[in-house]
CSV table of C-alpha atoms in Angstrom, one decimal:
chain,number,residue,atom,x,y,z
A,894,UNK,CA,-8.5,5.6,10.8
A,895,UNK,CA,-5.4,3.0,10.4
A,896,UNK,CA,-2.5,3.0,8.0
A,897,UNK,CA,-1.9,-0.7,7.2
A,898,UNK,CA,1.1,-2.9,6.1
A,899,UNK,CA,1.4,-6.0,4.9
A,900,UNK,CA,3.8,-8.7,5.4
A,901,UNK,CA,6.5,-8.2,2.8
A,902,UNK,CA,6.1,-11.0,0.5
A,903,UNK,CA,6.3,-9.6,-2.7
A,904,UNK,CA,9.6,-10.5,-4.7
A,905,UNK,CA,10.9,-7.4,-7.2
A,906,UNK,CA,13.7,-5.8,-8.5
A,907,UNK,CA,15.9,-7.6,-6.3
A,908,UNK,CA,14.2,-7.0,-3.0
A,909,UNK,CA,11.0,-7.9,-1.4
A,910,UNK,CA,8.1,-5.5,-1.2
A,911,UNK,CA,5.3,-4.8,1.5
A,912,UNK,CA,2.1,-2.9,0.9
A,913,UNK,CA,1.2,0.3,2.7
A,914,UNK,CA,-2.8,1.5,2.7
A,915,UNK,CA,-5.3,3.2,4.4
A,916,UNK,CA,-8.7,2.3,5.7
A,917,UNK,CA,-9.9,5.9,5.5
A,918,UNK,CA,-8.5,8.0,3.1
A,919,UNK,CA,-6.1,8.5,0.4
A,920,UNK,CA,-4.9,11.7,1.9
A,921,UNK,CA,-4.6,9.7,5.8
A,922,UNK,CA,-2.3,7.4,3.6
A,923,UNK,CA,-0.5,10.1,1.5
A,924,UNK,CA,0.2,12.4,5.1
A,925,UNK,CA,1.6,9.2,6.5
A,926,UNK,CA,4.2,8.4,3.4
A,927,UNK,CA,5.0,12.3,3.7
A,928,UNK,CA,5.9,12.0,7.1
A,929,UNK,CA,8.1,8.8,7.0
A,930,UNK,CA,9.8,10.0,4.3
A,931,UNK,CA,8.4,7.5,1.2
A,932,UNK,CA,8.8,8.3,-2.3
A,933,UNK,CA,5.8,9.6,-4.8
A,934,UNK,CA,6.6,7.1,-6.8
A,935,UNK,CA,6.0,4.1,-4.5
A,936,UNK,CA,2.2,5.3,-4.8
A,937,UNK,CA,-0.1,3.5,-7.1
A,938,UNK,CA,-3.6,4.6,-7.4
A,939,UNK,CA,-4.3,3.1,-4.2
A,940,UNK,CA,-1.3,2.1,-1.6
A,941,UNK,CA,2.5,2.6,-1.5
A,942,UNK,CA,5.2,-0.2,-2.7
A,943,UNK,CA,7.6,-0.4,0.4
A,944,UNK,CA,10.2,-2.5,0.4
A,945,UNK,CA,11.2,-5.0,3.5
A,946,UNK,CA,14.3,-2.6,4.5
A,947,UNK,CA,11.3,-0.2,5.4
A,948,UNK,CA,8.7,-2.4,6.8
A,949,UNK,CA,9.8,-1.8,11.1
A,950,UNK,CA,10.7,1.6,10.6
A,951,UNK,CA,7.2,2.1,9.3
A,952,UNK,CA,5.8,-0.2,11.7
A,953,UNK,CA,7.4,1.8,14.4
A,954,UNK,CA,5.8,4.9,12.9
A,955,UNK,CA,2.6,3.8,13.3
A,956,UNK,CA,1.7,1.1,10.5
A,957,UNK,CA,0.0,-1.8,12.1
A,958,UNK,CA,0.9,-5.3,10.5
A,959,UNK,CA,-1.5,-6.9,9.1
A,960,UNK,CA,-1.6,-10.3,6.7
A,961,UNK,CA,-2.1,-9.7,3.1
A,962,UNK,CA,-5.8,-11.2,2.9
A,963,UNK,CA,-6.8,-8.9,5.9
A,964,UNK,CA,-5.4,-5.5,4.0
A,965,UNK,CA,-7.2,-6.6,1.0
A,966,UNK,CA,-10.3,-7.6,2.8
A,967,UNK,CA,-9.8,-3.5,4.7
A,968,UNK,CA,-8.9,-1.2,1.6
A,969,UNK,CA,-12.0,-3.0,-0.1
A,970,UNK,CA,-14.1,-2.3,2.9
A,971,UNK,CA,-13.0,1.1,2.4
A,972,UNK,CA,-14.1,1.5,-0.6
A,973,UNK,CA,-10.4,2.7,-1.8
A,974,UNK,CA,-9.6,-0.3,-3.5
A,975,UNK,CA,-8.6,0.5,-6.9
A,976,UNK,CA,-9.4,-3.0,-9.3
A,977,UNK,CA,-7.1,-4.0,-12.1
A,978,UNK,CA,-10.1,-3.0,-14.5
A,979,UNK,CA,-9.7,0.6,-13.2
A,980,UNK,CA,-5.7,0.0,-12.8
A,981,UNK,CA,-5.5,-0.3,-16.3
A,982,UNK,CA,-8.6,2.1,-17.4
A,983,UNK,CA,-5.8,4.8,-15.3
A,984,UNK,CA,-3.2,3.5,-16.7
A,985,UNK,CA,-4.4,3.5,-20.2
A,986,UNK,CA,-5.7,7.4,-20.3
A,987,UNK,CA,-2.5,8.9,-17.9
């Protein structure tokens, strides 16, 4: 069981954002962001929004860095991985 990050990348609302996931479970990943403190609603469906002011602190929690491709490539492995076709499905009947 690993919590993941990946490199913070993503540009938005003025900052830049990592990805947090697990290749386990959706509660390992949800006891994590508890722990360290990260918002509900950072979650969506299927990892956390972080943004680069969090990424060491989290990495120093226990998050181990990981290239985009690779997190993508683990979460599906998983079986977590939420598509957009189910993103919006959820999105659509929430």
């Amino acid at each position: 069981m690993t919590v993941l990050i990946d490199t913070p990348l993503w540009p938005k609302h003025g900052t830049v954002w990592a990805h947090l996931v697990s290749d386990a479970s959706i509660a390992e990943l949800q006891a994590f962001a508890d722990r360290t403190g990260l918002p509900p609603r950072s979650f969506d469906l299927d990892h956390y929004d972080v943004p680069v002011e969090r990424y060491e602190e989290l990495v120093a929690a226990g998050a181990v860095p990981v290239e985009p491709r690779e997190l993508v490539r683990r979460l599906r492995a998983s079986g977590l991985r939420v598509t957009p076709r189910e993103r919006r499905e959820r999105r659509a009947s929430a």
